[in-house]
Tab-separated table of C-alpha atoms and ligand atoms in Angstrom:
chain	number	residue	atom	x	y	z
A	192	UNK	CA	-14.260	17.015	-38.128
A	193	UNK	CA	-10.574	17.953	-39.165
A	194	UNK	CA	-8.773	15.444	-37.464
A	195	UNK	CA	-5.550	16.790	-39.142
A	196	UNK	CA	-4.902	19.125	-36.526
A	197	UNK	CA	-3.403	17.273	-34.010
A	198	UNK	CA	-2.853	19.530	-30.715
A	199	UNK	CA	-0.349	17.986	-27.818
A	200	UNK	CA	-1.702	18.828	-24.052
A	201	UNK	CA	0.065	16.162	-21.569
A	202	UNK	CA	-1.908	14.341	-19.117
A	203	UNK	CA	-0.450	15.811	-16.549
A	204	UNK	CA	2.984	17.558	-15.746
A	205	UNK	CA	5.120	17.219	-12.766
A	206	UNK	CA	5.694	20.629	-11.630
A	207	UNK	CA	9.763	20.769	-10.442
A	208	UNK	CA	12.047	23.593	-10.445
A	209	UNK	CA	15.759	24.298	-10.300
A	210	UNK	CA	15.749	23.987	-6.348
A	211	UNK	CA	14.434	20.040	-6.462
A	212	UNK	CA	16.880	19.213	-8.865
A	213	UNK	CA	19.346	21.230	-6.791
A	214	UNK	CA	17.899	18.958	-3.372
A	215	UNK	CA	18.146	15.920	-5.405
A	216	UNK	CA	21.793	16.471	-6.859
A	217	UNK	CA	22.633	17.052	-3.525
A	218	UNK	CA	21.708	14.038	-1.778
A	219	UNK	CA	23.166	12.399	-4.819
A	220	UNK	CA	26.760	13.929	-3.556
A	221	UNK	CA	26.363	12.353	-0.156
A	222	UNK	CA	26.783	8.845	1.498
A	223	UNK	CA	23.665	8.558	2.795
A	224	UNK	CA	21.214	7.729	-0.165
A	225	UNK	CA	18.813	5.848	2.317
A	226	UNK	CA	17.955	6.744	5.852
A	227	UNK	CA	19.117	9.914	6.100
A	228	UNK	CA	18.101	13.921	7.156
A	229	UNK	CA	15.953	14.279	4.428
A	230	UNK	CA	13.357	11.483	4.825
A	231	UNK	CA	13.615	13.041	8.823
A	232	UNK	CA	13.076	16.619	6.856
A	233	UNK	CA	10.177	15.870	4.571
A	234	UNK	CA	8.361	14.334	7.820
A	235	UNK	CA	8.890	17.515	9.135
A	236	UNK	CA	7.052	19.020	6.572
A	237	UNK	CA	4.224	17.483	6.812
A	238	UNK	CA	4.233	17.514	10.809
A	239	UNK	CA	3.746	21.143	10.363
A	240	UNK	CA	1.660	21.390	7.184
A	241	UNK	CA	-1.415	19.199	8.685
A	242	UNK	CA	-0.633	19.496	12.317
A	243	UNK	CA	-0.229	15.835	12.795
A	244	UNK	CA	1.526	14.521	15.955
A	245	UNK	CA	3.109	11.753	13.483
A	246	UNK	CA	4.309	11.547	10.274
A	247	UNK	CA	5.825	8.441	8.725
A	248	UNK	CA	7.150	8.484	5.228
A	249	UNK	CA	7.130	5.613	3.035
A	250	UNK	CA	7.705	4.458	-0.718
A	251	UNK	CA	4.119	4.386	-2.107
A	252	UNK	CA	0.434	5.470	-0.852
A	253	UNK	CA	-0.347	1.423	-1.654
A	254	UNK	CA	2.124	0.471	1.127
A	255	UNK	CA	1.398	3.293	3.448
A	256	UNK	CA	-2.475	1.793	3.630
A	257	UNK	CA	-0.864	-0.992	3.693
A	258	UNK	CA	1.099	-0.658	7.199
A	259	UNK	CA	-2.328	1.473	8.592
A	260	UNK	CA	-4.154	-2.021	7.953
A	261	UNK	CA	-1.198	-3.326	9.911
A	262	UNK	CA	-1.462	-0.985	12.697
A	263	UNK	CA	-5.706	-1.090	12.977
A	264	UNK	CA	-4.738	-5.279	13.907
A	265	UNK	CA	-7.438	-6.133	11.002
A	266	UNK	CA	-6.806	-10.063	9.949
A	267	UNK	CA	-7.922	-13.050	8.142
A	268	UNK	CA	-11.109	-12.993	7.802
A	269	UNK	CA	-12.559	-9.871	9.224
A	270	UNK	CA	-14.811	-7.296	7.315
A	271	UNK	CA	-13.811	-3.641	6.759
A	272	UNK	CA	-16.002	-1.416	4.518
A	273	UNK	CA	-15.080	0.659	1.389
A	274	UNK	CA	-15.821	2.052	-1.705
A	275	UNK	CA	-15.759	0.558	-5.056
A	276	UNK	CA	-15.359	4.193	-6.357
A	277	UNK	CA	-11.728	4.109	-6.186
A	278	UNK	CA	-8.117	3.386	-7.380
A	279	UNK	CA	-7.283	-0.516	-6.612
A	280	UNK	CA	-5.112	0.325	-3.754
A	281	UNK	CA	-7.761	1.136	-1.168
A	282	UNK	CA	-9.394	-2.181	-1.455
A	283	UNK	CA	-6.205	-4.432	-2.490
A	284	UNK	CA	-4.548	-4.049	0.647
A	285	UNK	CA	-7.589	-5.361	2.551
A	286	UNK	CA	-6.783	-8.701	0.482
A	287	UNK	CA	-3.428	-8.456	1.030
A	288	UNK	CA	-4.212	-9.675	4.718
A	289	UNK	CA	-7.432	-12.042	3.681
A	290	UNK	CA	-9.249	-9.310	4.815
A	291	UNK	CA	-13.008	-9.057	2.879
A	292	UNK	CA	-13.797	-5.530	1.601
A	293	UNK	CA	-17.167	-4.813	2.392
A	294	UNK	CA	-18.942	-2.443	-0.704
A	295	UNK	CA	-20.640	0.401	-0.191
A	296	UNK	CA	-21.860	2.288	-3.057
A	297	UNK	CA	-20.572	6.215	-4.170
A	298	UNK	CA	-23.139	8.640	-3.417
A	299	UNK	CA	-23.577	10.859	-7.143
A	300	UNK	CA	-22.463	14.066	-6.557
A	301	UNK	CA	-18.901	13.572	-4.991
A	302	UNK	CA	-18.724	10.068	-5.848
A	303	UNK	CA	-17.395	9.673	-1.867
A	304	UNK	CA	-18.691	6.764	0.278
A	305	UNK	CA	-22.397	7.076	0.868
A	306	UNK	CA	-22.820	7.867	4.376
A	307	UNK	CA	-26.567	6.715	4.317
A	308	UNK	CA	-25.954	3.313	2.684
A	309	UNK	CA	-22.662	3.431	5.241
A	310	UNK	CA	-24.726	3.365	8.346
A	311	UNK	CA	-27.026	1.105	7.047
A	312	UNK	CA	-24.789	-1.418	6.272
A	313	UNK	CA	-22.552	-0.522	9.500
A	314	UNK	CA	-26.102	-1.565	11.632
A	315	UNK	CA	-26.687	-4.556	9.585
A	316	UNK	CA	-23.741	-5.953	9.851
A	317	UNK	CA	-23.786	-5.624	13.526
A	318	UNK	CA	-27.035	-6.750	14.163
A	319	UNK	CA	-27.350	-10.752	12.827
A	320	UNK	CA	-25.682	-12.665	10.383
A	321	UNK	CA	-29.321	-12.672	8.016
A	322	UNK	CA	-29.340	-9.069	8.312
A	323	UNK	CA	-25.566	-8.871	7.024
A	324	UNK	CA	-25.950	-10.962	4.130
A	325	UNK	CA	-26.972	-8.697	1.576
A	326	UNK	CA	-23.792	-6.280	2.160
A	327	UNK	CA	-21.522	-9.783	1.415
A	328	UNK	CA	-20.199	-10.040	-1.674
A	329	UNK	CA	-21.676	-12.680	-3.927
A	330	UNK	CA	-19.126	-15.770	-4.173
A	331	UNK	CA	-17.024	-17.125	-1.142
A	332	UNK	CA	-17.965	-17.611	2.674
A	333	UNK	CA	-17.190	-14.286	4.166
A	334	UNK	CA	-17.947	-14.833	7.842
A	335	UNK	CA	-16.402	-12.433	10.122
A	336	UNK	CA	-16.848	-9.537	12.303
A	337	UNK	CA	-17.110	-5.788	11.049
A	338	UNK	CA	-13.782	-4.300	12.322
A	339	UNK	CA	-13.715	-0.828	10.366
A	340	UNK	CA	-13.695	1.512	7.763
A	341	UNK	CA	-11.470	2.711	4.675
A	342	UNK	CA	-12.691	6.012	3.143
A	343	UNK	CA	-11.650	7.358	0.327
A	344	UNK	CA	-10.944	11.283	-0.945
A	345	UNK	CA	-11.752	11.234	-4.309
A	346	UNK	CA	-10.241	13.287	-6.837
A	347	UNK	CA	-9.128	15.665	-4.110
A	348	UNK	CA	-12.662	16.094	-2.086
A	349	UNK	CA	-12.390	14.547	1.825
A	350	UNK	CA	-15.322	12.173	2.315
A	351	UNK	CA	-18.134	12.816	5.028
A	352	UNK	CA	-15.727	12.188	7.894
A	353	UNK	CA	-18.139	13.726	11.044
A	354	UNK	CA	-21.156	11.569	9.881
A	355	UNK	CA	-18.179	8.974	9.086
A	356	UNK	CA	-16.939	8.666	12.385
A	357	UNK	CA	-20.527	9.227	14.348
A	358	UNK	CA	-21.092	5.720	12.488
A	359	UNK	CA	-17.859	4.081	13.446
A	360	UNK	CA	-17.649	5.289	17.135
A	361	UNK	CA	-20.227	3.110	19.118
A	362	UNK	CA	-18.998	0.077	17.712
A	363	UNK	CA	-14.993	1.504	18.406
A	364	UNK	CA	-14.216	0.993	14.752
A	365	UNK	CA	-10.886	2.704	13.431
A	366	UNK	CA	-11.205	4.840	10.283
A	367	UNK	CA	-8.851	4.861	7.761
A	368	UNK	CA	-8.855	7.901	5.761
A	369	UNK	CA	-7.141	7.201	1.772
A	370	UNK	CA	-6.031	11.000	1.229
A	371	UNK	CA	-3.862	9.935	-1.234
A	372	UNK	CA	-5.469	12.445	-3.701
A	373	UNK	CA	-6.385	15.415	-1.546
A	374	UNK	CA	-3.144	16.385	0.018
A	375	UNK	CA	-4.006	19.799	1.152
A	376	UNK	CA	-7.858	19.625	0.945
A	377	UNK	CA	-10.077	20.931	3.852
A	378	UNK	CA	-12.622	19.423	5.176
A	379	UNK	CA	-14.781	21.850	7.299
A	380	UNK	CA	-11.562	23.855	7.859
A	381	UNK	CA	-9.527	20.983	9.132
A	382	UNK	CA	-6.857	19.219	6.764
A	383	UNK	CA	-7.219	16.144	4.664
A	384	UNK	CA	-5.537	13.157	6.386
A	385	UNK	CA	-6.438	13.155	10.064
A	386	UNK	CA	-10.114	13.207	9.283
A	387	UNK	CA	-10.166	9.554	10.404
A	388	UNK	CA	-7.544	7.832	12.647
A	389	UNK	CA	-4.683	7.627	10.437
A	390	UNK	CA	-4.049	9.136	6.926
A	391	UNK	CA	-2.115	8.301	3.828
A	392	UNK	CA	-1.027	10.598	1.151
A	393	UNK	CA	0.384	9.626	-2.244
A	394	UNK	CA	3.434	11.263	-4.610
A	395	UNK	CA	3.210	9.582	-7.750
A	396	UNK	CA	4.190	12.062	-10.313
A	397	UNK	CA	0.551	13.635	-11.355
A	398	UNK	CA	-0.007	13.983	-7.528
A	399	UNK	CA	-0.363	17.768	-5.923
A	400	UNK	CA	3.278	16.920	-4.594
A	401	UNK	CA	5.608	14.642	-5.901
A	402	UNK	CA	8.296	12.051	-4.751
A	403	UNK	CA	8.484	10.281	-8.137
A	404	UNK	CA	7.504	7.434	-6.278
A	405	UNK	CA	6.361	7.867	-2.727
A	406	UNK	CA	3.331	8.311	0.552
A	407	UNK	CA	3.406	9.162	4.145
A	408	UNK	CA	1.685	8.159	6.786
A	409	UNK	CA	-0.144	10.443	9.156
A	410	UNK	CA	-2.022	9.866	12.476
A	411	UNK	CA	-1.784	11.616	15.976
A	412	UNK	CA	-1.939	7.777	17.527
A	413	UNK	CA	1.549	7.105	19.227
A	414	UNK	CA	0.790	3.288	19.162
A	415	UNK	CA	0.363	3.083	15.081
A	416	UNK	CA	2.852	5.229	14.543
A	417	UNK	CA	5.193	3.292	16.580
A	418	UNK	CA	3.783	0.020	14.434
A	419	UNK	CA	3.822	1.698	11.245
A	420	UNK	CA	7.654	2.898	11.867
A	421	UNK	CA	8.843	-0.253	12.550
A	422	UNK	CA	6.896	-1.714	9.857
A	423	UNK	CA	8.178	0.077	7.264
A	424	UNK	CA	11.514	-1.188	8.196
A	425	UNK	CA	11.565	-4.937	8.007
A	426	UNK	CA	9.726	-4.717	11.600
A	427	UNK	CA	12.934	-3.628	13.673
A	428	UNK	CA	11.331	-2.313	16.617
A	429	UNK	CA	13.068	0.874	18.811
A	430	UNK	CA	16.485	-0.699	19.634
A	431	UNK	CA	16.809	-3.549	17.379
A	432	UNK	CA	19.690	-4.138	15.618
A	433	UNK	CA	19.886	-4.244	11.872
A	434	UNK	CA	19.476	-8.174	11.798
A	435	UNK	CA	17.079	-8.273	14.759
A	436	UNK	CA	13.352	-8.289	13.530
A	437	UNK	CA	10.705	-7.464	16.447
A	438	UNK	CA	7.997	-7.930	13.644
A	439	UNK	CA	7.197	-9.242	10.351
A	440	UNK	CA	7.684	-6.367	8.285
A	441	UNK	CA	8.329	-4.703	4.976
A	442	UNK	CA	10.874	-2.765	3.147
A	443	UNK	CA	8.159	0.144	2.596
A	444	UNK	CA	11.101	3.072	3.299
A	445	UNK	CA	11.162	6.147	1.264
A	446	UNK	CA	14.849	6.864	-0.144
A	447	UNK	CA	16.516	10.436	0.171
A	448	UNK	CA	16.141	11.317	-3.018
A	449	UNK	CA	12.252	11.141	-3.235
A	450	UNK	CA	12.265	12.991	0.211
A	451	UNK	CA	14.380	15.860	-0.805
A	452	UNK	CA	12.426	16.180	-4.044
A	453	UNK	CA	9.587	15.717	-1.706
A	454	UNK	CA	11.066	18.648	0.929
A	455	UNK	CA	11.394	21.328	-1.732
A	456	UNK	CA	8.007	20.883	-2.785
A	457	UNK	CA	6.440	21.006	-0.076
A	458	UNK	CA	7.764	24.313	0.546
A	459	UNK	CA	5.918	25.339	-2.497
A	460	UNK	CA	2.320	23.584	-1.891
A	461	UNK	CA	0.349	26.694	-1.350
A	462	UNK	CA	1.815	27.811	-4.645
A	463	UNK	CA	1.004	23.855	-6.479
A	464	UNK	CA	-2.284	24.023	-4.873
A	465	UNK	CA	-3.214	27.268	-6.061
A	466	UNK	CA	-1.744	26.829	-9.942
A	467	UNK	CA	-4.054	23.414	-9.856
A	468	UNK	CA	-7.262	25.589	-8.869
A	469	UNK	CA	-6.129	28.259	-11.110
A	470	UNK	CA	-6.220	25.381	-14.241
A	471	UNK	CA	-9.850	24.200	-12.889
A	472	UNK	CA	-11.183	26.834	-12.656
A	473	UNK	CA	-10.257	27.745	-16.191
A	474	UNK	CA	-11.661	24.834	-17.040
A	475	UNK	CA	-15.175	26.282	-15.648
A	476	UNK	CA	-15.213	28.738	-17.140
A	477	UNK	CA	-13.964	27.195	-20.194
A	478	UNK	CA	-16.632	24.316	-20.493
A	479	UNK	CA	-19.651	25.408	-18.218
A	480	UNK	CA	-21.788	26.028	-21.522
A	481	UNK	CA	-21.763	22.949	-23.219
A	482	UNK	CA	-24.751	21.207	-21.978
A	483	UNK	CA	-23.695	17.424	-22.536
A	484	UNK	CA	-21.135	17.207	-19.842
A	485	UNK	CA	-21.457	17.553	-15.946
A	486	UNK	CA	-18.372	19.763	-14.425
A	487	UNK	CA	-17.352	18.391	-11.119
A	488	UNK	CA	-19.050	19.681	-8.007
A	489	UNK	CA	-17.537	20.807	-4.506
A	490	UNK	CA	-19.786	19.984	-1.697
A	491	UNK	CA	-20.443	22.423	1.146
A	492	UNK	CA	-18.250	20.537	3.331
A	493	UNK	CA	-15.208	20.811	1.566
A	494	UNK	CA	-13.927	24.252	2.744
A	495	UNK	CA	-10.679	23.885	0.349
A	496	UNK	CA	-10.707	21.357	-3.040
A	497	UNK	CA	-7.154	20.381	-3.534
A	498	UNK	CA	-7.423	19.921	-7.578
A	499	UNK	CA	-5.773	16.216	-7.755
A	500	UNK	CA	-7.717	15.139	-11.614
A	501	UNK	CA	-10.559	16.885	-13.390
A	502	UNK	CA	-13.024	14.678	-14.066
A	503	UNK	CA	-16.334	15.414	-16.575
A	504	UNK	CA	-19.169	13.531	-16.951
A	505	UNK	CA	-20.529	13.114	-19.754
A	506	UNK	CA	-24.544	12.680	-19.769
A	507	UNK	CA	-25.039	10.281	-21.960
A	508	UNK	CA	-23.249	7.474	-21.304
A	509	UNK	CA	-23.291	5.681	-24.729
A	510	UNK	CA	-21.707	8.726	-25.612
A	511	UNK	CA	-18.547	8.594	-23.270
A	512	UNK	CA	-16.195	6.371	-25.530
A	513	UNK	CA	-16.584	8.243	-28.553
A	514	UNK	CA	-16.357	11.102	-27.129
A	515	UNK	CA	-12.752	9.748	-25.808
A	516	UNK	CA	-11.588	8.514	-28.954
A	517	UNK	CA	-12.420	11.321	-30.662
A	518	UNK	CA	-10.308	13.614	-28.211
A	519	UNK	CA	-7.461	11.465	-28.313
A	520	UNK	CA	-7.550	11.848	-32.132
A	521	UNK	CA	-7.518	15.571	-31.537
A	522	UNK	CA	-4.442	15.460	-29.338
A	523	UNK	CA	-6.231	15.460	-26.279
A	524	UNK	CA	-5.265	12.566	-24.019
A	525	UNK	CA	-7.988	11.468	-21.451
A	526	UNK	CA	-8.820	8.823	-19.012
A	527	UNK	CA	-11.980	6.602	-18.046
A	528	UNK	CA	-11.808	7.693	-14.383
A	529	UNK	CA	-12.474	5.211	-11.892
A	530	UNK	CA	-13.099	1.663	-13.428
A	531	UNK	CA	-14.924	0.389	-10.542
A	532	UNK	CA	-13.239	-1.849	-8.475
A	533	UNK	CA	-15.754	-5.186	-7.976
A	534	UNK	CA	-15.949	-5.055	-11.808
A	535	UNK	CA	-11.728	-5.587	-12.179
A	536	UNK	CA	-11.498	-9.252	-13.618
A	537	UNK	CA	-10.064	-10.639	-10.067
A	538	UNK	CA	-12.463	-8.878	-8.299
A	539	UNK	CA	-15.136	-10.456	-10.473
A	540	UNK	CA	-13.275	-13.699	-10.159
A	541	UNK	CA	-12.657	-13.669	-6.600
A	542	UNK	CA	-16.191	-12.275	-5.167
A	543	UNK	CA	-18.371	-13.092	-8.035
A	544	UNK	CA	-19.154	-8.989	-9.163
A	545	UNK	CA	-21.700	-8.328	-11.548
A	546	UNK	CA	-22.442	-5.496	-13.141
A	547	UNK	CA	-25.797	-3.800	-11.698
A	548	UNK	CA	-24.173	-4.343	-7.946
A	549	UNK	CA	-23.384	-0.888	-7.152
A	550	UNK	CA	-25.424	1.166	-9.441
A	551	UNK	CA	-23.709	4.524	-8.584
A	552	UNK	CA	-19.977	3.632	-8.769
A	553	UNK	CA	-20.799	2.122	-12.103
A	554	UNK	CA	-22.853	5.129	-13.784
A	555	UNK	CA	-19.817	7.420	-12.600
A	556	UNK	CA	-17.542	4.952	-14.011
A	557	UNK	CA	-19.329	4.525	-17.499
A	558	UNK	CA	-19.895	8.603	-17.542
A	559	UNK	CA	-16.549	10.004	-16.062
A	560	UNK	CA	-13.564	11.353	-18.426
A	561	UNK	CA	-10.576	12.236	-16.720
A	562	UNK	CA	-9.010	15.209	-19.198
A	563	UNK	CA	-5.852	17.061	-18.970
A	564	UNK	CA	-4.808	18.332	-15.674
A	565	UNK	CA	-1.636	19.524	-14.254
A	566	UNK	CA	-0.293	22.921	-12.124
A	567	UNK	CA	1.207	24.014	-15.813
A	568	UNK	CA	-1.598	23.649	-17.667
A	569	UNK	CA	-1.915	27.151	-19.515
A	570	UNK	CA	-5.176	29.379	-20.020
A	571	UNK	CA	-4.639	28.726	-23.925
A	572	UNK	CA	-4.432	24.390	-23.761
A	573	UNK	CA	-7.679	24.545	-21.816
A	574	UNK	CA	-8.926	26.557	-25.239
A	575	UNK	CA	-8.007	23.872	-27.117
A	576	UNK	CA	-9.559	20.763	-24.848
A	577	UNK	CA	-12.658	23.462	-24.638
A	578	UNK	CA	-12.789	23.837	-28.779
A	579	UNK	CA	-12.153	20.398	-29.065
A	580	UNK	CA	-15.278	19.600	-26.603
A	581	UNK	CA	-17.352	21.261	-28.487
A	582	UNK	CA	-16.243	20.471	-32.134
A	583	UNK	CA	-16.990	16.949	-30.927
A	584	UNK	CA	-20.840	18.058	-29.546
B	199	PLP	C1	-7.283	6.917	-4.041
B	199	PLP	C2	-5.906	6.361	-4.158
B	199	PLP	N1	-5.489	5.476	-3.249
B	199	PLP	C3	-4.258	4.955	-3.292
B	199	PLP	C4	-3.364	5.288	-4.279
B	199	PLP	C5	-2.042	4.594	-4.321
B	199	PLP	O1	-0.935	5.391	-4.327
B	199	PLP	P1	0.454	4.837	-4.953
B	199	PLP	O2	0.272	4.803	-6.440
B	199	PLP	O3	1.477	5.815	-4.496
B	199	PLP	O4	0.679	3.488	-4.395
B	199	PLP	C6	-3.745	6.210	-5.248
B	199	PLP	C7	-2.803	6.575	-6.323
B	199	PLP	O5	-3.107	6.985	-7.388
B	199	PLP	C8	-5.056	6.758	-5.205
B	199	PLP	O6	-5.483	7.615	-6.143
């Protein structure tokens, strides 16, 4: 293999033109670098992109689950279920509030929340505390009562959210849905984020939309909203003065610049959206005949895939990390894509994880490559991460 010839595709790419740096230089002119139209402006955007009745902007998907564990009242010491087929966030902020995340395993294709395992485990841990044990994790004394659910979109795919909330509803459980990777996915015609009760979308700069750094909130409850608004800012309730603090809050506020940034491109989404599909499905085109990777799979369900990574598998898991290193010394950078949660070293620590626990999570983790993806990704790079896919096979 010549590994001479070194070819340079990014990760990923924002995608901003003239008019966001226009927006941005702009605000930058102004007074009002915090708390001002624009925040009110990009809120507006998304009010009308997904239909919500609320939308709440904050500085990071992390801290808008965050304030949504806030607003569903979940404390010390309750249970809420989730996937350990995710990014950290959708699990840390359950232990931000000494809640215990509940694990249940990916199902393959997807690598969403298994909605089988999910009502198992929903019924078990409703039914006695012998029955509940063997959803616990291993280490620690995890008494408590089942209070809901976090579900994640992965990679830009909404999870099962009718079977999802057929599960949750006798037992009144709120549903959190992560959407911080499928901004603009469908899920049986209706938009990502108010599959469950509330929503959260995410703007980190390889995100469908970007605020550099940035999330919003959405949810067509007036009491969370109402929470998660006052929440965000240091827990001033409606009326309070500046120094007067209703609740214990946060300084989770998104500042103007991210929001007009944010404003101008989301009056180009259909156009990000489409560029993304454009790239993937280049890339099936590109790599659909090389037998000893999996391309990812849209289920049924998902009436719109809003592109947020692409992901291969590759079959043979012993193969994975030299196939990695061996793109990186091409030029190609890639990513392991997700590490499983209960395997992170606290997570180990904490709960007492060991590899085997959730079977599924871990084979996607051990198999899954994350490769180049972005909106400007041209026909000709995906060439070269195709030619250097197979040079390597
Ligand atoms: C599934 C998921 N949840 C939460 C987050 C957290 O978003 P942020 O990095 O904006 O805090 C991300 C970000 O990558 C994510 O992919």
């Amino acid at each position: 293999m010549d590994y001479q010839q070194k070819i340079s595709v990014p990760m990923s790419l924002p995608d901003i033109t003239d008019e966001e740096r226009a927006a941005v230089a702009q605000v930058m002119a102004t007074n009002y670098l915090s708390m001002g139209p624009w925040v009110q402006a990009f809120e507006q955007a998304f009010r009308d992109f997904t239909g919500a009745k609320h939308a709440i902007a904050v500085n990071s998907g992390t801290a808008g689950l965050h304030l949504c564990v806030r607003a569903a009242g979940w404390s010390d010491g309750d249970r809420v279920i989730t996937t350990p087929f995710s990014f950290v966030s959708s699990t840390n902020v359950l232990l931000y509030e000494r809640i215990t995340p509940i694990f249940v395993d990916a199902e393959p294709v997807t690598g969403n929340i298994d909605t089988v395992q999910l009502k198992a485990a929903v019924e078990d841990l409703n039914r006695s505390e012998a029955s509940a044990a063997k959803w616990l994790p291993p280490k620690g004394d995890h008494k408590g009562e089942l209070k809901g659910i976090i579900a994640v979109d992965v990679f830009g795919q909404p999870a099962d959210y009718d079977t999802i909330k057929e599960i949750a509803a006798p037992y009144n459980m709120p549903v959190i849905e992560d959407s911080c990777e499928a901004l603009g996915a469908m899920y049986k015609n209706r938009p990502a984020g108010l599959l469950g009760d509330m929503g959260v979308f995410a703007f980190y700069p390889n995100k469908q939309i970007t605020t550099a750094e940035g999330g919003l909130v959405v949810t067509n409850d007036d009491k969370a909203a109402s929470i998660i608004r006052s929440l965000r800012n240091q827990g001033r309730a409606e009326g309070d003065t500046w120094l007067a603090h209703t609740y214990l809050g946060y300084n989770y506020r998104m500042d103007e610049m991210s929001a007009a940034l944010g404003t101008i491109q989301m009056k180009r989404i259909e156009e990000l959206i489409r560029k993304r599909a454009q790239v993937a499905e280049w890339y099936r085109e590109e790599l659909s005949d090389i037998d000893e990777i999996e391309l990812p799979h849209t289920a049924a369900s998902t009436t719109r895939d809003s592109w947020f990574v692409y992901v291969i598998r590759v079959k043979d898991a012993d193969r994975r990390d030299e196939v990695s290193q061996k793109l990186k010394a091409l030029g190609i950078p890639v990513r392991p894509y997700f590490s499983p949660i209960h395997l992170q070293p606290y997570m180990q620590e904490k709960f007492g994880y060991e590899p085997g626990r959730f079977p599924v999570t871990e084979d996607l983790g051990r198999r899954g490559l994350a490769i180049p993806f972005s909106g400007k990704m041209t026909r000709e790079q995906i060439a070269q991460v195709g030619s250097s896919l197979r040079q390597i096979f």
